[in-house]
Amino acid sequence: MMPIIGLTSYGYLEQHTVSAYYDYHYAVPKEYIDSVKRAGGVPLLIPANGNDWETLWPVMDGIIVTGGTDVSPAHYQGNINNNYVQAIDMERDITEIKLMRRAVALKDIPMLCICRGMQVLNVALGGTLHAHIPDIRDIDLHRGPDGGWTLHECIVQPDSRLIHIMGAERVSTFSGHHQAVDRIAEGLDIAATAPDGIVEALVAPEHPWLIGVQWHPEKSTENDPTQQRLFDDFVFAAEIRKKNSSGRGQA
């Protein structure tokens, strides 16, 4: 059987889904689903609030923590006094932080953390974030002029797991964020950076498969094999876990 991949949903206040019938949605952008299916996985939505992930844990073979709204500074600064922090979803923050800590503690289930997901990973393990990149860089490479997507290069560390997966030292990435990793949590290593030095990828060396990327690989997997390889390797790790594991969900 194909591995089941849990994907954390965007919060219901984040979406621009248009519907004549419903005002709010828990949703995941299509590109995430396509990338997982292309790699041979079966997507499973994890609601962005509450503890449903605990019930789903026994059936999941891998987890993707998706992008989305800003992580609240309350989780790493003790306050939310920043004029540039946008659309905070505390329910989603709390849900994903709990899920992340469980996955890291068990060192068992493969996990891919994308954009906001990488930031949640760092915060969940005790790291901090820059709340607004323009506060620390004169030129912002990480968002377009309209605050949307932009493309920029990332430099992958030559000795990292990530370079063996992606097969390239320099990769072109879709980016659309204004927060970034500041102090790196214990147990995480830098795996890639942007030309301006902003951290673009983190790995957990003590975990079988735990990688965070600050960019959005799902945006270009259809036409960029380098980015699809990230999903391929992740889903393959989930498949191996599915074959080898027994008694899941009893932790």
C-alpha angles and dihedrals in degrees: 000000000000118000118262113232119201115212121194109233126232113257118264092247093054101063132100091194110148117220134156090209110040133042100197135039140185100216148156123214113254094242092068091053093046093049093051094046092046088056092051101260132128112231120227121186118230111201113239096234137055128008103299087124089071091059091045094047097092093057099043120096096181138006132219116197102204135212126262142113128006122290108242114253086222087082095058109015102034093239141055098223100135120115093210100054107111138205099344115201106194093181091057092044092054094044094051095042090055092046091048094051091050092051094047093046093051093046087205118098120066112244133191115192117197127199103306085022091063090048091051089050092054094045094045090057095047104272128127139228139223100241094209125016095207087064090066104027129054091211120041111215094172106072134037122249089265092050091258136101125336135169124235138157125258125202113220118212109252094225098044130110087237095066091054090052099044096034095218138090094209122039133180111233141191108234134182111157138112099189122073143180114278115169109022117230120244111268095033129100131197112254101172141009138195120242088262092056097255111147109254103174139022131191132192106222094194093054121081093231121356119139132161124196125189094208128069108254092174090068093068107024093106092065104018116068090189091064094040090055088067090061092040093056092043094051090045089055089050090051091052090049090050091053096045104037128091132177094023118180095033095101 
